[in-house]
Every structure is written in structure tokens, then in C-alpha cells.
Tab-separated table of N, CA, C and O in Angstrom:
chain	number	residue	atom	x	y	z
H	87	UNK	N	-58.978	-118.870	162.451
H	87	UNK	CA	-58.273	-119.952	163.127
H	87	UNK	C	-58.023	-119.376	164.524
H	87	UNK	O	-57.358	-118.336	164.697
H	88	UNK	N	-58.309	-120.148	165.575
H	88	UNK	CA	-58.070	-119.754	166.971
H	88	UNK	C	-57.582	-120.944	167.707
H	88	UNK	O	-57.821	-122.063	167.447
H	89	UNK	N	-56.764	-120.595	168.784
H	89	UNK	CA	-56.261	-121.659	169.675
H	89	UNK	C	-57.413	-122.291	170.418
H	89	UNK	O	-58.314	-121.540	170.892
H	90	UNK	N	-57.399	-123.556	170.515
H	90	UNK	CA	-58.487	-124.284	171.237
H	90	UNK	C	-58.349	-124.187	172.755
H	90	UNK	O	-57.199	-124.326	173.292
H	91	UNK	N	-59.375	-124.055	173.447
H	91	UNK	CA	-59.402	-124.088	174.969
H	91	UNK	C	-59.687	-125.464	175.480
H	91	UNK	O	-59.277	-125.831	176.548
H	92	UNK	N	-60.407	-126.194	174.639
H	92	UNK	CA	-60.825	-127.571	175.137
H	92	UNK	C	-60.000	-128.714	174.501
H	92	UNK	O	-60.008	-129.802	175.076
H	93	UNK	N	-59.289	-128.515	173.423
H	93	UNK	CA	-58.589	-129.594	172.731
H	93	UNK	C	-57.115	-129.131	172.660
H	93	UNK	O	-56.613	-128.713	171.628
H	94	UNK	N	-56.417	-129.274	173.819
H	94	UNK	CA	-55.058	-128.805	173.823
H	94	UNK	C	-54.189	-129.710	174.690
H	94	UNK	O	-54.615	-130.343	175.605
H	95	UNK	N	-52.905	-129.715	174.318
H	95	UNK	CA	-51.926	-130.352	175.188
H	95	UNK	C	-50.995	-129.324	175.807
H	95	UNK	O	-50.763	-129.356	176.985
H	96	UNK	N	-50.590	-128.314	174.972
H	96	UNK	CA	-49.723	-127.253	175.529
H	96	UNK	C	-50.456	-125.919	175.456
H	96	UNK	O	-50.807	-125.403	176.497
H	97	UNK	N	-50.657	-125.405	174.256
H	97	UNK	CA	-51.254	-124.094	174.112
H	97	UNK	C	-52.548	-124.095	173.286
H	97	UNK	O	-53.188	-123.088	173.133
H	98	UNK	N	-52.894	-125.253	172.664
H	98	UNK	CA	-54.102	-125.317	171.938
H	98	UNK	C	-53.924	-124.964	170.436
H	98	UNK	O	-54.885	-124.856	169.684
H	99	UNK	N	-52.649	-124.784	169.991
H	99	UNK	CA	-52.441	-124.370	168.586
H	99	UNK	C	-52.841	-125.506	167.666
H	99	UNK	O	-53.553	-125.239	166.684
H	100	UNK	N	-52.416	-126.720	167.918
H	100	UNK	CA	-52.717	-127.820	167.022
H	100	UNK	C	-54.220	-128.128	167.087
H	100	UNK	O	-54.815	-128.421	166.100
H	101	UNK	N	-54.749	-128.115	168.293
H	101	UNK	CA	-56.249	-128.324	168.485
H	101	UNK	C	-57.016	-127.333	167.659
H	101	UNK	O	-58.057	-127.629	166.995
H	102	UNK	N	-56.615	-126.023	167.694
H	102	UNK	CA	-57.274	-124.983	166.915
H	102	UNK	C	-57.100	-125.178	165.464
H	102	UNK	O	-58.109	-124.982	164.657
H	103	UNK	N	-55.925	-125.584	165.010
H	103	UNK	CA	-55.742	-125.871	163.570
H	103	UNK	C	-56.658	-127.073	163.164
H	103	UNK	O	-57.184	-127.006	161.993
H	104	UNK	N	-56.708	-128.124	163.933
H	104	UNK	CA	-57.508	-129.245	163.669
H	104	UNK	C	-59.060	-128.863	163.543
H	104	UNK	O	-59.717	-129.308	162.558
H	105	UNK	N	-59.495	-128.027	164.448
H	105	UNK	CA	-60.902	-127.558	164.399
H	105	UNK	C	-61.137	-126.712	163.132
H	105	UNK	O	-62.143	-126.946	162.403
H	106	UNK	N	-60.217	-125.928	162.776
H	106	UNK	CA	-60.303	-124.987	161.608
H	106	UNK	C	-60.327	-125.782	160.327
H	106	UNK	O	-61.086	-125.593	159.361
H	107	UNK	N	-59.437	-126.776	160.233
H	107	UNK	CA	-59.239	-127.609	158.997
H	107	UNK	C	-60.163	-128.772	158.969
H	107	UNK	O	-60.212	-129.586	158.058
H	108	UNK	N	-60.898	-129.045	160.055
H	108	UNK	CA	-61.840	-130.143	160.222
H	108	UNK	C	-61.079	-131.492	160.118
H	108	UNK	O	-61.476	-132.409	159.382
H	109	UNK	N	-59.917	-131.560	160.824
H	109	UNK	CA	-59.077	-132.737	160.823
H	109	UNK	C	-58.893	-133.117	162.317
H	109	UNK	O	-58.854	-132.169	163.197
H	110	UNK	N	-58.769	-134.364	162.540
H	110	UNK	CA	-58.484	-134.819	163.931
H	110	UNK	C	-57.198	-134.216	164.420
H	110	UNK	O	-56.173	-134.215	163.831
H	111	UNK	N	-57.249	-133.542	165.680
H	111	UNK	CA	-56.072	-132.880	166.184
H	111	UNK	C	-55.012	-133.933	166.520
H	111	UNK	O	-53.849	-133.655	166.438
H	112	UNK	N	-55.396	-135.155	166.913
H	112	UNK	CA	-54.408	-136.159	167.151
H	112	UNK	C	-53.557	-136.521	165.893
H	112	UNK	O	-52.312	-136.672	166.001
H	113	UNK	N	-54.261	-136.688	164.746
H	113	UNK	CA	-53.532	-136.897	163.528
H	113	UNK	C	-52.644	-135.732	163.198
H	113	UNK	O	-51.470	-135.928	162.757
H	114	UNK	N	-53.092	-134.526	163.357
H	114	UNK	CA	-52.315	-133.364	163.152
H	114	UNK	C	-51.111	-133.322	164.010
H	114	UNK	O	-49.969	-132.939	163.589
H	115	UNK	N	-51.257	-133.700	165.311
H	115	UNK	CA	-50.133	-133.670	166.203
H	115	UNK	C	-49.063	-134.684	165.799
H	115	UNK	O	-47.850	-134.435	165.834
H	116	UNK	N	-49.481	-135.885	165.333
H	116	UNK	CA	-48.542	-136.883	164.908
H	116	UNK	C	-47.755	-136.400	163.635
H	116	UNK	O	-46.533	-136.520	163.648
H	117	UNK	N	-48.511	-135.815	162.710
H	117	UNK	CA	-47.805	-135.213	161.582
H	117	UNK	C	-46.813	-134.069	162.014
H	117	UNK	O	-45.683	-134.066	161.481
H	118	UNK	N	-47.197	-133.244	162.869
H	118	UNK	CA	-46.341	-132.169	163.287
H	118	UNK	C	-45.150	-132.677	164.023
H	118	UNK	O	-44.012	-132.198	163.730
H	119	UNK	N	-45.322	-133.678	164.863
H	119	UNK	CA	-44.133	-134.296	165.587
H	119	UNK	C	-43.194	-134.926	164.604
H	119	UNK	O	-41.981	-134.760	164.721
H	120	UNK	N	-43.765	-135.721	163.663
H	120	UNK	CA	-42.900	-136.330	162.672
H	120	UNK	C	-42.127	-135.343	161.799
H	120	UNK	O	-40.962	-135.571	161.510
H	121	UNK	N	-42.836	-134.356	161.361
H	121	UNK	CA	-42.086	-133.296	160.529
H	121	UNK	C	-41.046	-132.622	161.344
H	121	UNK	O	-39.950	-132.272	160.865
H	122	UNK	N	-41.343	-132.327	162.673
H	122	UNK	CA	-40.360	-131.658	163.516
H	122	UNK	C	-39.137	-132.540	163.732
H	122	UNK	O	-38.011	-131.977	163.728
H	123	UNK	N	-39.280	-133.819	163.924
H	123	UNK	CA	-38.206	-134.714	164.136
H	123	UNK	C	-37.439	-134.838	162.808
H	123	UNK	O	-36.130	-134.810	162.840
H	124	UNK	N	-38.068	-135.002	161.681
H	124	UNK	CA	-37.385	-135.226	160.371
H	124	UNK	C	-36.600	-133.914	159.895
H	124	UNK	O	-35.743	-134.023	159.098
H	125	UNK	N	-37.014	-132.827	160.319
H	125	UNK	CA	-36.471	-131.520	159.891
H	125	UNK	C	-35.693	-130.904	161.022
H	125	UNK	O	-35.824	-129.702	161.281
H	126	UNK	N	-34.916	-131.597	161.773
H	126	UNK	CA	-34.047	-131.145	162.803
H	126	UNK	C	-34.791	-130.530	164.038
H	126	UNK	O	-34.197	-129.951	164.894
H	127	UNK	N	-36.093	-130.686	164.073
H	127	UNK	CA	-36.849	-130.234	165.303
H	127	UNK	C	-37.086	-128.785	165.503
H	127	UNK	O	-38.162	-128.380	165.832
H	128	UNK	N	-36.091	-127.972	165.242
H	128	UNK	CA	-36.229	-126.577	165.607
H	128	UNK	C	-37.198	-125.765	164.754
H	128	UNK	O	-37.895	-124.938	165.334
H	129	UNK	N	-37.294	-125.990	163.420
H	129	UNK	CA	-38.219	-125.212	162.691
H	129	UNK	C	-39.623	-125.428	163.144
H	129	UNK	O	-40.487	-124.544	163.255
H	130	UNK	N	-40.008	-126.661	163.524
H	130	UNK	CA	-41.398	-126.894	163.996
H	130	UNK	C	-41.604	-126.278	165.323
H	130	UNK	O	-42.684	-125.743	165.590
H	131	UNK	N	-40.605	-126.300	166.202
H	131	UNK	CA	-40.781	-125.659	167.535
H	131	UNK	C	-40.880	-124.144	167.392
H	131	UNK	O	-41.788	-123.586	168.072
H	132	UNK	N	-40.123	-123.552	166.531
H	132	UNK	CA	-40.197	-122.123	166.269
H	132	UNK	C	-41.494	-121.767	165.731
H	132	UNK	O	-42.118	-120.831	166.120
H	133	UNK	N	-42.024	-122.551	164.704
H	133	UNK	CA	-43.317	-122.319	164.122
H	133	UNK	C	-44.438	-122.364	165.166
H	133	UNK	O	-45.294	-121.532	165.206
H	134	UNK	N	-44.411	-123.351	166.004
H	134	UNK	CA	-45.324	-123.567	167.129
H	134	UNK	C	-45.361	-122.355	168.033
H	134	UNK	O	-46.421	-121.843	168.343
H	135	UNK	N	-44.181	-121.842	168.395
H	135	UNK	CA	-44.105	-120.709	169.340
H	135	UNK	C	-44.680	-119.449	168.648
H	135	UNK	O	-45.281	-118.668	169.259
H	136	UNK	N	-44.356	-119.332	167.373
H	136	UNK	CA	-44.924	-118.141	166.634
H	136	UNK	C	-46.453	-118.190	166.545
H	136	UNK	O	-47.092	-117.180	166.796
H	137	UNK	N	-46.938	-119.374	166.230
H	137	UNK	CA	-48.426	-119.545	166.172
H	137	UNK	C	-49.062	-119.317	167.548
H	137	UNK	O	-50.122	-118.789	167.714
H	138	UNK	N	-48.367	-119.789	168.602
H	138	UNK	CA	-48.858	-119.620	169.946
H	138	UNK	C	-49.049	-118.093	170.265
H	138	UNK	O	-49.988	-117.659	170.852
H	139	UNK	N	-48.041	-117.324	169.893
H	139	UNK	CA	-48.073	-115.948	170.134
H	139	UNK	C	-49.063	-115.213	169.218
H	139	UNK	O	-49.765	-114.261	169.732
H	140	UNK	N	-49.264	-115.617	167.958
H	140	UNK	CA	-50.075	-114.846	167.021
H	140	UNK	C	-51.530	-115.298	167.042
H	140	UNK	O	-52.392	-114.477	166.717
H	141	UNK	N	-51.841	-116.577	167.281
H	141	UNK	CA	-53.239	-116.991	167.220
H	141	UNK	C	-53.995	-116.616	168.412
H	141	UNK	O	-53.592	-116.831	169.550
H	142	UNK	N	-55.160	-115.978	168.193
H	142	UNK	CA	-55.995	-115.636	169.368
H	142	UNK	C	-56.698	-116.896	169.987
H	142	UNK	O	-56.799	-117.884	169.353
H	143	UNK	N	-57.033	-116.813	171.208
H	143	UNK	CA	-57.687	-117.916	171.935
H	143	UNK	C	-59.185	-117.821	171.564
H	143	UNK	O	-59.804	-116.784	171.423
H	144	UNK	N	-59.793	-119.042	171.366
H	144	UNK	CA	-61.209	-119.095	171.079
H	144	UNK	C	-62.038	-118.575	172.261
H	144	UNK	O	-61.581	-118.658	173.452
H	145	UNK	N	-63.229	-118.021	171.952
H	145	UNK	CA	-64.015	-117.378	173.025
H	145	UNK	C	-64.942	-118.355	173.701
H	145	UNK	O	-65.153	-119.411	173.276
């Protein structure tokens, strides 16, 4: 799993996850946003930042 260079809004984390899981990145973004809002927002943001730091960028 790698961060996407072509399918990104911020860092390409969700785009890379969508490519890896063969799911539309837009659908994944909606799910991620809804889960972040429903669970007080901060766990989703922290998870995103951790993945941004740990996931390599696609070549």
C-alpha cells in the first residue's frame, strides 16, 4: 500500500488505500469523513497523520 501521487486531496493516503483495496477513493473518503465525525473527529485525524508519515509514496 502506497500513497497516491495522482489521486489525492491532501497527502494521497485515501487514494492509495483505494487503489490498494480496489475501491473508489471518493467512496472511501466519504466513509472516512463520516467515521471521523461520528467518533469525535480526532481518532480519524490522528490515524490519517500516522498513515501519512508511515506510507511510502508510489513511484
